Amino acid sequence: MANSNSFEALQFQVGSIFTPGSPVNERDLFAGRIKQIGSVADAVSQQGYHAVLYGERGVGKTSLANIIKDILPGSWIVPRVNCDGTDTFSSLWKKAFRDITFTTETHGIGFTGEKNLTVSSIVDGLPDVLTPDLVRNVLSQISRQALILIAFDEFDRLGDKNVAVLMADTLKGLSDYSIPVTVLLIGVADSVDGLVEGHQSIERAMIQIPMPRMSTDEIRQIVTKGLDRLNMSIEPSALSEIVGLSQGLPYITHLLALHSTKATITRRALSVSSADVEIGITEALSGWQQTTTKSYYDAVQSAQPGNIYKQVLLACALAETDDMGFFSASAVRTPLRTLTSRDYDIPNFAQHLKNFSEESRGSILLRTGETRRIRYRFASPLHRPFIIMKGFKDGLLTRQQMKQMQI
């Protein structure tokens, strides 16, 4: 049994192991994603190729970008640029070049003059406005001295569509001239078209890397690897609950594991239990993003006694989905029956689904398709785990029901 000082140290250390507030930046704590790592390596190893990494928010794209340098053979320079809505083509590349430095050596006067080393950034000698051709020339010169991979994260946040056009022109130029530099574009999108829309000319030079939600084994690895670093363990039932509630999103895994492990340490124990996970759920919900919380309450608020908005929304979160996260009204029936012990026909809750897609109820669902082929998806991937955990906390969903529905 650890002493009190050890538990105090663990309380401090756990926040650097499970990090919902920031992406993973340490190779030892990174779990899974073998296929995606291999695809990035393929892009790097083939001259003239670049890569685009895309997927839902919260699936670990930035974490993968953070550890790329550690998985590449040899000595690489890997600037990672965070894009924002104010960026221009010039500002993006200046951010990248600012992280690439070179050292010049000068000698003092005479034979005994001392050597002076000056470190400068590539960006220092560049004009205010950059063009694709100028960027290509700069990268051509740099690539003679070093191995370069440049990652542009949150590429979907760019406000000016012309930036994507100029970036496509740049990638095409780098490919056409066989410049040995790799560019990795990273962003939230359902497909590559969502990031580099309409630029078929560069498709042949782009390795497309979808970043799906994590598998059960990968989510499990996040928890067990982290606890191993703390010399702690977790009961199988507690691990299953964290894995199920995570819904394949590593952000949720880190959030639940952090608060559950803190609960374990608080009671001076070293094995995380289901009771600790229950406390972790409550703590996670209390600190959830305000936008998600507000959209939930907008969706379920009603002055009408006996309304079933909460139950229908929870059933939506429990419904079986396709690969894109969409579900049909018929998929809601079974979980709704489990939650309410009543067999509702679709007309009894169809209006609820429609309302959930309207602004008056927070637009928590996206609605697509025509009559009889209408499908729904949550507006944010974080809605589903929040709603399930809220349902459990509020007593709408029991542990037994979670096991029954394999959560």
Tab-separated table of C-alpha atoms in Angstrom:
chain	number	residue	atom	x	y	z
A	1	MET	CA	0.000	0.000	0.000
A	2	ALA	CA	1.387	3.399	-0.954
A	3	ASN	CA	1.874	6.039	1.766
A	4	SER	CA	0.049	9.385	1.862
A	5	ASN	CA	2.915	11.194	0.156
A	6	SER	CA	2.746	8.696	-2.697
A	7	PHE	CA	-0.971	9.335	-3.148
A	8	GLU	CA	-0.382	13.083	-3.208
A	9	ALA	CA	2.247	12.545	-5.885
A	10	LEU	CA	-0.189	10.385	-7.869
A	11	GLN	CA	-2.876	13.094	-7.710
A	12	PHE	CA	-0.374	15.463	-9.275
A	13	GLN	CA	0.957	12.971	-11.822
A	14	VAL	CA	-2.391	11.707	-13.132
A	15	GLY	CA	-3.067	15.030	-14.867
A	16	SER	CA	-0.004	14.570	-17.067
A	17	ILE	CA	-1.011	11.017	-18.028
A	18	PHE	CA	-4.694	11.463	-18.865
A	19	THR	CA	-4.947	14.758	-20.729
A	20	PRO	CA	-8.431	15.633	-22.051
A	21	GLY	CA	-7.410	19.290	-22.201
A	22	SER	CA	-4.537	18.759	-24.628
A	23	PRO	CA	-3.463	16.234	-27.272
A	24	VAL	CA	-1.067	13.422	-26.425
A	25	ASN	CA	2.506	14.485	-27.150
A	26	GLU	CA	4.430	11.501	-25.818
A	27	ARG	CA	4.974	8.351	-27.868
A	28	ASP	CA	4.721	6.017	-24.858
A	29	LEU	CA	1.204	7.267	-24.079
A	30	PHE	CA	-0.026	7.094	-27.656
A	31	ALA	CA	-2.288	4.125	-28.320
A	32	GLY	CA	-3.146	2.282	-31.520
A	33	ARG	CA	-3.506	3.947	-34.924
A	34	ILE	CA	-1.039	1.521	-36.517
A	35	LYS	CA	-2.725	1.792	-39.922
A	36	GLN	CA	-2.730	5.594	-39.908
A	37	ILE	CA	0.892	5.771	-38.761
A	38	GLY	CA	1.818	3.409	-41.588
A	39	SER	CA	-0.004	5.597	-44.127
A	40	VAL	CA	1.904	8.692	-42.984
A	41	ALA	CA	5.143	6.721	-43.271
A	42	ASP	CA	4.152	5.695	-46.818
A	43	ALA	CA	3.654	9.342	-47.804
A	44	VAL	CA	7.017	10.321	-46.347
A	45	SER	CA	8.883	7.452	-48.013
A	46	GLN	CA	7.536	8.170	-51.515
A	47	GLN	CA	8.987	11.296	-53.077
A	48	GLY	CA	6.377	13.614	-54.535
A	49	TYR	CA	3.595	12.367	-52.269
A	50	HIS	CA	1.728	14.282	-49.585
A	51	ALA	CA	-1.040	13.256	-47.179
A	52	VAL	CA	-4.370	14.450	-45.841
A	53	LEU	CA	-5.579	13.159	-42.465
A	54	TYR	CA	-9.281	13.710	-41.843
A	55	GLY	CA	-12.045	12.624	-39.484
A	56	GLU	CA	-14.414	13.713	-36.728
A	57	ARG	CA	-13.445	16.108	-33.986
A	58	GLY	CA	-12.012	14.338	-30.956
A	59	VAL	CA	-10.652	11.202	-32.648
A	60	GLY	CA	-6.975	12.019	-32.010
A	61	LYS	CA	-5.739	13.638	-35.226
A	62	THR	CA	-3.620	16.239	-33.431
A	63	SER	CA	-2.180	13.615	-31.081
A	64	LEU	CA	-1.011	11.643	-34.107
A	65	ALA	CA	0.568	14.792	-35.555
A	66	ASN	CA	2.379	15.377	-32.256
A	67	ILE	CA	4.172	12.033	-32.242
A	68	ILE	CA	4.997	11.810	-35.967
A	69	LYS	CA	8.567	12.993	-35.426
A	70	ASP	CA	9.160	10.155	-32.967
A	71	ILE	CA	8.098	7.472	-35.447
A	72	LEU	CA	10.063	8.699	-38.472
A	73	PRO	CA	13.473	7.125	-39.073
A	74	GLY	CA	16.424	9.495	-39.046
A	75	SER	CA	16.546	13.157	-38.085
A	76	TRP	CA	13.528	15.111	-39.305
A	77	ILE	CA	12.395	18.703	-39.012
A	78	VAL	CA	8.629	18.566	-38.400
A	79	PRO	CA	7.015	21.994	-37.995
A	80	ARG	CA	3.346	21.740	-36.957
A	81	VAL	CA	1.188	24.726	-37.862
A	82	ASN	CA	-2.141	25.441	-36.157
A	83	CYS	CA	-4.469	27.019	-38.712
A	84	ASP	CA	-7.114	29.553	-37.715
A	85	GLY	CA	-9.864	31.546	-39.379
A	86	THR	CA	-7.665	34.610	-39.927
A	87	ASP	CA	-4.831	32.830	-41.729
A	88	THR	CA	-3.783	33.636	-45.269
A	89	PHE	CA	-1.602	31.504	-47.517
A	90	SER	CA	1.370	33.697	-46.594
A	91	SER	CA	0.753	33.574	-42.832
A	92	LEU	CA	0.435	29.774	-42.879
A	93	TRP	CA	3.759	29.249	-44.554
A	94	LYS	CA	5.463	31.905	-42.433
A	95	LYS	CA	4.308	29.993	-39.348
A	96	ALA	CA	5.922	26.878	-40.811
A	97	PHE	CA	9.156	28.576	-41.853
A	98	ARG	CA	9.483	30.301	-38.469
A	99	ASP	CA	10.177	26.890	-36.926
A	100	ILE	CA	12.947	26.108	-39.413
A	101	THR	CA	16.243	27.719	-38.427
A	102	PHE	CA	19.787	27.710	-39.745
A	103	THR	CA	23.098	28.562	-38.122
A	104	THR	CA	25.782	30.733	-39.709
A	105	GLU	CA	29.342	30.906	-38.480
A	106	THR	CA	31.487	34.035	-38.651
A	107	HIS	CA	35.093	34.560	-37.538
A	108	GLY	CA	36.607	37.473	-35.710
A	109	ILE	CA	39.448	39.515	-37.175
A	110	GLY	CA	42.842	37.836	-37.370
A	111	PHE	CA	44.014	34.281	-36.851
A	112	THR	CA	42.937	34.270	-33.220
A	113	GLY	CA	39.508	35.761	-33.813
A	114	GLU	CA	36.687	33.976	-32.034
A	115	LYS	CA	33.977	32.111	-33.884
A	116	ASN	CA	30.478	33.569	-33.670
A	117	LEU	CA	27.377	31.457	-34.298
A	118	THR	CA	24.160	33.154	-35.367
A	119	VAL	CA	20.829	31.314	-35.437
A	120	SER	CA	18.308	32.693	-37.921
A	121	SER	CA	14.848	31.664	-39.052
A	122	ILE	CA	14.031	30.915	-42.673
A	123	VAL	CA	11.165	33.394	-42.411
A	124	ASP	CA	13.514	36.336	-41.785
A	125	GLY	CA	14.485	36.731	-45.424
A	126	LEU	CA	11.044	36.287	-46.973
A	127	PRO	CA	8.817	38.971	-48.530
A	128	ASP	CA	5.477	39.923	-46.990
A	129	VAL	CA	3.454	38.063	-49.618
A	130	LEU	CA	4.313	34.473	-50.511
A	131	THR	CA	3.277	32.590	-53.637
A	132	PRO	CA	3.159	28.839	-54.349
A	133	ASP	CA	6.191	29.165	-56.625
A	134	LEU	CA	8.218	31.004	-53.978
A	135	VAL	CA	7.286	28.437	-51.320
A	136	ARG	CA	8.354	25.640	-53.672
A	137	ASN	CA	11.732	27.308	-54.260
A	138	VAL	CA	12.342	27.812	-50.533
A	139	LEU	CA	11.434	24.201	-49.753
A	140	SER	CA	13.665	23.002	-52.575
A	141	GLN	CA	16.648	24.752	-50.975
A	142	ILE	CA	15.846	23.570	-47.450
A	143	SER	CA	15.370	19.958	-48.555
A	144	ARG	CA	19.005	19.798	-49.685
A	145	GLN	CA	20.064	20.175	-46.051
A	146	ALA	CA	17.370	18.388	-44.055
A	147	LEU	CA	14.455	15.962	-44.063
A	148	ILE	CA	11.234	17.985	-43.858
A	149	LEU	CA	7.609	17.126	-43.033
A	150	ILE	CA	5.248	20.062	-42.459
A	151	ALA	CA	1.881	19.433	-40.769
A	152	PHE	CA	-0.971	21.935	-41.094
A	153	ASP	CA	-3.432	21.105	-38.305
A	154	GLU	CA	-7.084	22.267	-38.181
A	155	PHE	CA	-6.974	23.010	-41.901
A	156	ASP	CA	-10.786	23.051	-41.895
A	157	ARG	CA	-10.783	26.272	-39.838
A	158	LEU	CA	-9.461	28.417	-42.687
A	159	GLY	CA	-11.940	31.171	-43.486
A	160	ASP	CA	-10.635	32.034	-46.959
A	161	LYS	CA	-11.265	29.252	-49.497
A	162	ASN	CA	-8.585	30.737	-51.727
A	163	VAL	CA	-5.983	29.524	-49.216
A	164	ALA	CA	-6.928	25.915	-50.000
A	165	VAL	CA	-6.632	26.646	-53.727
A	166	LEU	CA	-3.136	28.112	-53.291
A	167	MET	CA	-2.144	25.204	-51.050
A	168	ALA	CA	-3.291	22.768	-53.734
A	169	ASP	CA	-1.191	24.659	-56.284
A	170	THR	CA	1.788	24.414	-53.930
A	171	LEU	CA	1.405	20.671	-53.437
A	172	LYS	CA	1.060	20.139	-57.169
A	173	GLY	CA	4.251	22.133	-57.745
A	174	LEU	CA	6.162	20.189	-55.099
A	175	SER	CA	4.987	16.938	-56.662
A	176	ASP	CA	5.658	17.957	-60.267
A	177	TYR	CA	9.210	19.068	-59.420
A	178	SER	CA	9.813	16.041	-57.141
A	179	ILE	CA	10.826	18.213	-54.190
A	180	PRO	CA	11.635	15.799	-51.302
A	181	VAL	CA	9.349	17.499	-48.777
A	182	THR	CA	6.113	16.057	-47.380
A	183	VAL	CA	3.096	18.180	-46.451
A	184	LEU	CA	0.421	16.740	-44.146
A	185	LEU	CA	-2.988	18.441	-44.061
A	186	ILE	CA	-5.120	17.638	-40.990
A	187	GLY	CA	-8.722	18.617	-40.399
A	188	VAL	CA	-12.287	17.823	-39.432
A	189	ALA	CA	-14.156	16.428	-42.431
A	190	ASP	CA	-16.209	13.446	-43.565
A	191	SER	CA	-14.096	13.126	-46.707
A	192	VAL	CA	-11.032	14.593	-48.410
A	193	ASP	CA	-13.326	16.801	-50.494
A	194	GLY	CA	-14.290	18.573	-47.288
A	195	LEU	CA	-10.700	19.810	-46.905
A	196	VAL	CA	-9.381	20.173	-50.453
A	197	GLU	CA	-12.617	20.500	-52.335
A	198	GLY	CA	-12.446	20.540	-56.096
A	199	HIS	CA	-8.697	20.017	-56.488
A	200	GLN	CA	-8.643	16.788	-58.488
A	201	SER	CA	-5.281	17.750	-59.966
A	202	ILE	CA	-3.506	16.857	-56.726
A	203	GLU	CA	-5.401	13.654	-55.920
A	204	ARG	CA	-2.759	11.502	-57.581
A	205	ALA	CA	-0.137	12.993	-55.249
A	206	MET	CA	-2.217	12.775	-52.055
A	207	ILE	CA	-2.394	9.775	-49.747
A	208	GLN	CA	-5.823	9.959	-48.133
A	209	ILE	CA	-5.858	8.857	-44.488
A	210	PRO	CA	-9.280	8.617	-42.827
A	211	MET	CA	-9.110	8.759	-39.029
A	212	PRO	CA	-12.089	6.743	-37.749
A	213	ARG	CA	-13.116	6.404	-34.152
A	214	MET	CA	-10.832	4.172	-32.136
A	215	SER	CA	-11.465	0.466	-31.781
A	216	THR	CA	-12.299	-1.110	-28.437
A	217	ASP	CA	-8.739	-2.415	-28.130
A	218	GLU	CA	-7.226	1.004	-28.857
A	219	ILE	CA	-9.432	2.718	-26.266
A	220	ARG	CA	-8.531	0.009	-23.759
A	221	GLN	CA	-4.835	0.647	-24.435
A	222	ILE	CA	-5.184	4.329	-23.542
A	223	VAL	CA	-6.495	3.416	-20.091
A	224	THR	CA	-4.154	0.527	-19.328
A	225	LYS	CA	-1.019	2.276	-20.630
A	226	GLY	CA	-1.781	5.330	-18.534
A	227	LEU	CA	-2.478	3.340	-15.379
A	228	ASP	CA	0.683	1.291	-15.913
A	229	ARG	CA	2.658	4.544	-15.815
A	230	LEU	CA	1.025	5.298	-12.458
A	231	ASN	CA	1.614	1.738	-11.168
A	232	MET	CA	-2.155	1.396	-10.843
A	233	SER	CA	-4.711	-1.060	-12.216
A	234	ILE	CA	-8.407	-1.176	-13.075
A	235	GLU	CA	-11.161	-3.714	-12.451
A	236	PRO	CA	-12.439	-5.385	-15.662
A	237	SER	CA	-15.975	-4.057	-15.172
A	238	ALA	CA	-14.715	-0.501	-14.688
A	239	LEU	CA	-12.534	-0.751	-17.788
A	240	SER	CA	-15.483	-2.023	-19.830
A	241	GLU	CA	-17.588	0.935	-18.692
A	242	ILE	CA	-14.957	3.505	-19.680
A	243	VAL	CA	-14.432	1.793	-23.039
A	244	GLY	CA	-18.167	1.671	-23.773
A	245	LEU	CA	-18.875	5.239	-22.694
A	246	SER	CA	-15.952	6.557	-24.753
A	247	GLN	CA	-17.794	5.760	-28.000
A	248	GLY	CA	-14.433	5.437	-29.757
A	249	LEU	CA	-13.396	9.015	-28.902
A	250	PRO	CA	-9.998	9.232	-27.141
A	251	TYR	CA	-10.914	12.652	-25.724
A	252	ILE	CA	-13.747	11.042	-23.733
A	253	THR	CA	-11.449	8.212	-22.649
A	254	HIS	CA	-8.922	10.666	-21.235
A	255	LEU	CA	-11.696	12.673	-19.552
A	256	LEU	CA	-13.290	9.657	-17.851
A	257	ALA	CA	-9.982	7.994	-16.986
A	258	LEU	CA	-8.702	11.218	-15.421
A	259	HIS	CA	-11.674	11.739	-13.105
A	260	SER	CA	-12.150	8.039	-12.322
A	261	THR	CA	-8.481	7.624	-11.407
A	262	LYS	CA	-8.595	10.745	-9.245
A	263	ALA	CA	-11.554	9.233	-7.388
A	264	THR	CA	-9.520	6.064	-6.793
A	265	ILE	CA	-6.533	8.005	-5.471
A	266	THR	CA	-8.786	10.113	-3.223
A	267	ARG	CA	-9.944	6.953	-1.425
A	268	ARG	CA	-6.303	5.876	-1.085
A	269	ALA	CA	-6.585	2.905	-3.426
A	270	LEU	CA	-4.613	1.749	-6.461
A	271	SER	CA	-7.275	-0.115	-8.455
A	272	VAL	CA	-10.017	1.804	-10.291
A	273	SER	CA	-13.495	0.408	-9.562
A	274	SER	CA	-16.939	0.862	-11.110
A	275	ALA	CA	-17.819	3.121	-8.172
A	276	ASP	CA	-14.868	5.336	-9.142
A	277	VAL	CA	-16.108	5.448	-12.738
A	278	GLU	CA	-19.511	6.568	-11.472
A	279	ILE	CA	-17.830	9.470	-9.659
A	280	GLY	CA	-15.769	10.102	-12.786
A	281	ILE	CA	-18.951	10.402	-14.859
A	282	THR	CA	-20.378	13.026	-12.490
A	283	GLU	CA	-17.133	15.026	-12.521
A	284	ALA	CA	-16.818	14.768	-16.307
A	285	LEU	CA	-20.370	16.035	-16.811
A	286	SER	CA	-19.833	19.000	-14.486
A	287	GLY	CA	-16.869	20.205	-16.520
A	288	TRP	CA	-18.233	19.483	-19.993
A	289	GLN	CA	-18.106	22.080	-22.751
A	290	GLN	CA	-20.871	24.641	-22.310
A	291	THR	CA	-21.987	24.398	-25.944
A	292	THR	CA	-22.748	20.689	-25.573
A	293	THR	CA	-24.505	21.173	-22.243
A	294	LYS	CA	-26.657	24.010	-23.580
A	295	SER	CA	-27.680	22.134	-26.715
A	296	TYR	CA	-28.746	19.181	-24.536
A	297	TYR	CA	-30.949	21.278	-22.265
A	298	ASP	CA	-32.401	23.156	-25.244
A	299	ALA	CA	-33.303	19.798	-26.782
A	300	VAL	CA	-35.054	18.238	-23.792
A	301	GLN	CA	-36.686	21.206	-22.036
A	302	SER	CA	-40.466	20.945	-21.846
A	303	ALA	CA	-43.192	22.206	-19.517
A	304	GLN	CA	-45.464	19.324	-20.491
A	305	PRO	CA	-45.750	16.627	-17.782
A	306	GLY	CA	-44.913	13.116	-18.911
A	307	ASN	CA	-43.012	14.230	-22.020
A	308	ILE	CA	-40.410	11.784	-23.364
A	309	TYR	CA	-37.867	14.175	-24.895
A	310	LYS	CA	-35.072	12.948	-22.592
A	311	GLN	CA	-35.860	9.309	-23.295
A	312	VAL	CA	-36.063	9.784	-27.078
A	313	LEU	CA	-32.801	11.741	-27.171
A	314	LEU	CA	-31.092	9.080	-25.061
A	315	ALA	CA	-32.464	6.397	-27.390
A	316	CYS	CA	-30.955	8.336	-30.318
A	317	ALA	CA	-27.582	8.257	-28.552
A	318	LEU	CA	-27.956	4.497	-28.102
A	319	ALA	CA	-29.207	3.797	-31.641
A	320	GLU	CA	-27.182	1.725	-34.083
A	321	THR	CA	-25.470	3.896	-36.709
A	322	ASP	CA	-23.795	3.438	-40.077
A	323	ASP	CA	-20.116	4.173	-40.735
A	324	MET	CA	-20.870	7.894	-41.071
A	325	GLY	CA	-22.713	8.078	-37.747
A	326	PHE	CA	-26.217	8.293	-39.245
A	327	PHE	CA	-29.210	6.408	-37.838
A	328	SER	CA	-32.815	5.942	-38.898
A	329	ALA	CA	-36.004	6.404	-36.876
A	330	SER	CA	-36.451	2.626	-36.827
A	331	ALA	CA	-33.062	2.271	-35.089
A	332	VAL	CA	-34.407	4.347	-32.199
A	333	ARG	CA	-37.285	1.954	-31.417
A	334	THR	CA	-35.322	-0.813	-29.693
A	335	PRO	CA	-33.322	1.366	-27.260
A	336	LEU	CA	-36.448	3.436	-26.534
A	337	ARG	CA	-38.309	0.225	-25.665
A	338	THR	CA	-35.444	-0.815	-23.377
A	339	LEU	CA	-35.444	2.552	-21.600
A	340	THR	CA	-39.202	2.939	-21.151
A	341	SER	CA	-40.487	-0.658	-21.141
A	342	ARG	CA	-43.025	0.506	-23.729
A	343	ASP	CA	-43.180	-0.380	-27.415
A	344	TYR	CA	-43.477	3.000	-29.129
A	345	ASP	CA	-44.286	3.066	-32.843
A	346	ILE	CA	-42.284	5.503	-34.982
A	347	PRO	CA	-45.184	8.016	-35.322
A	348	ASN	CA	-45.111	8.380	-31.517
A	349	PHE	CA	-41.625	9.917	-31.581
A	350	ALA	CA	-41.059	11.002	-35.211
A	351	GLN	CA	-41.935	14.607	-34.340
A	352	HIS	CA	-39.402	14.533	-31.508
A	353	LEU	CA	-36.674	13.611	-34.003
A	354	LYS	CA	-37.718	16.384	-36.360
A	355	ASN	CA	-37.762	18.887	-33.493
A	356	PHE	CA	-34.258	17.874	-32.414
A	357	SER	CA	-32.988	19.025	-35.821
A	358	GLU	CA	-34.540	22.488	-35.447
A	359	GLU	CA	-33.011	25.581	-33.871
A	360	SER	CA	-35.752	25.785	-31.232
A	361	ARG	CA	-34.364	22.549	-29.748
A	362	GLY	CA	-30.697	23.354	-30.149
A	363	SER	CA	-30.238	21.700	-33.566
A	364	ILE	CA	-28.674	18.795	-31.723
A	365	LEU	CA	-29.400	16.447	-34.648
A	366	LEU	CA	-28.593	16.869	-38.331
A	367	ARG	CA	-31.390	15.651	-40.605
A	368	THR	CA	-30.885	14.469	-44.171
A	369	GLY	CA	-32.837	12.641	-46.855
A	370	GLU	CA	-36.410	12.614	-48.132
A	371	THR	CA	-39.598	11.115	-46.708
A	372	ARG	CA	-39.194	7.430	-45.736
A	373	ARG	CA	-35.433	7.755	-46.239
A	374	ILE	CA	-34.731	10.371	-43.584
A	375	ARG	CA	-31.624	9.792	-41.473
A	376	TYR	CA	-30.195	11.609	-38.481
A	377	ARG	CA	-26.781	12.253	-36.978
A	378	PHE	CA	-25.646	14.177	-33.915
A	379	ALA	CA	-24.301	17.620	-34.780
A	380	SER	CA	-21.194	16.984	-32.655
A	381	PRO	CA	-19.520	13.648	-31.884
A	382	LEU	CA	-19.362	14.768	-28.237
A	383	HIS	CA	-23.163	14.833	-27.936
A	384	ARG	CA	-23.590	11.069	-27.898
A	385	PRO	CA	-21.277	10.225	-24.947
A	386	PHE	CA	-22.557	13.247	-22.995
A	387	ILE	CA	-26.184	12.162	-23.404
A	388	ILE	CA	-25.430	8.559	-22.418
A	389	MET	CA	-23.517	9.620	-19.300
A	390	LYS	CA	-26.225	12.142	-18.398
A	391	GLY	CA	-28.851	9.428	-18.802
A	392	PHE	CA	-26.887	7.134	-16.487
A	393	LYS	CA	-26.386	9.862	-13.876
A	394	ASP	CA	-30.081	10.812	-13.970
A	395	GLY	CA	-31.220	7.205	-13.570
A	396	LEU	CA	-32.706	6.867	-17.065
A	397	LEU	CA	-30.124	4.215	-17.952
A	398	THR	CA	-28.957	1.438	-15.632
A	399	ARG	CA	-25.684	-0.474	-15.575
A	400	GLN	CA	-27.562	-3.603	-16.570
A	401	GLN	CA	-29.067	-1.837	-19.592
A	402	MET	CA	-25.623	-0.548	-20.583
A	403	LYS	CA	-24.296	-4.100	-20.516
A	404	GLN	CA	-27.331	-5.309	-22.455
A	405	MET	CA	-26.667	-2.718	-25.171
A	406	GLN	CA	-22.900	-3.389	-25.013
A	407	ILE	CA	-21.949	0.075	-23.785
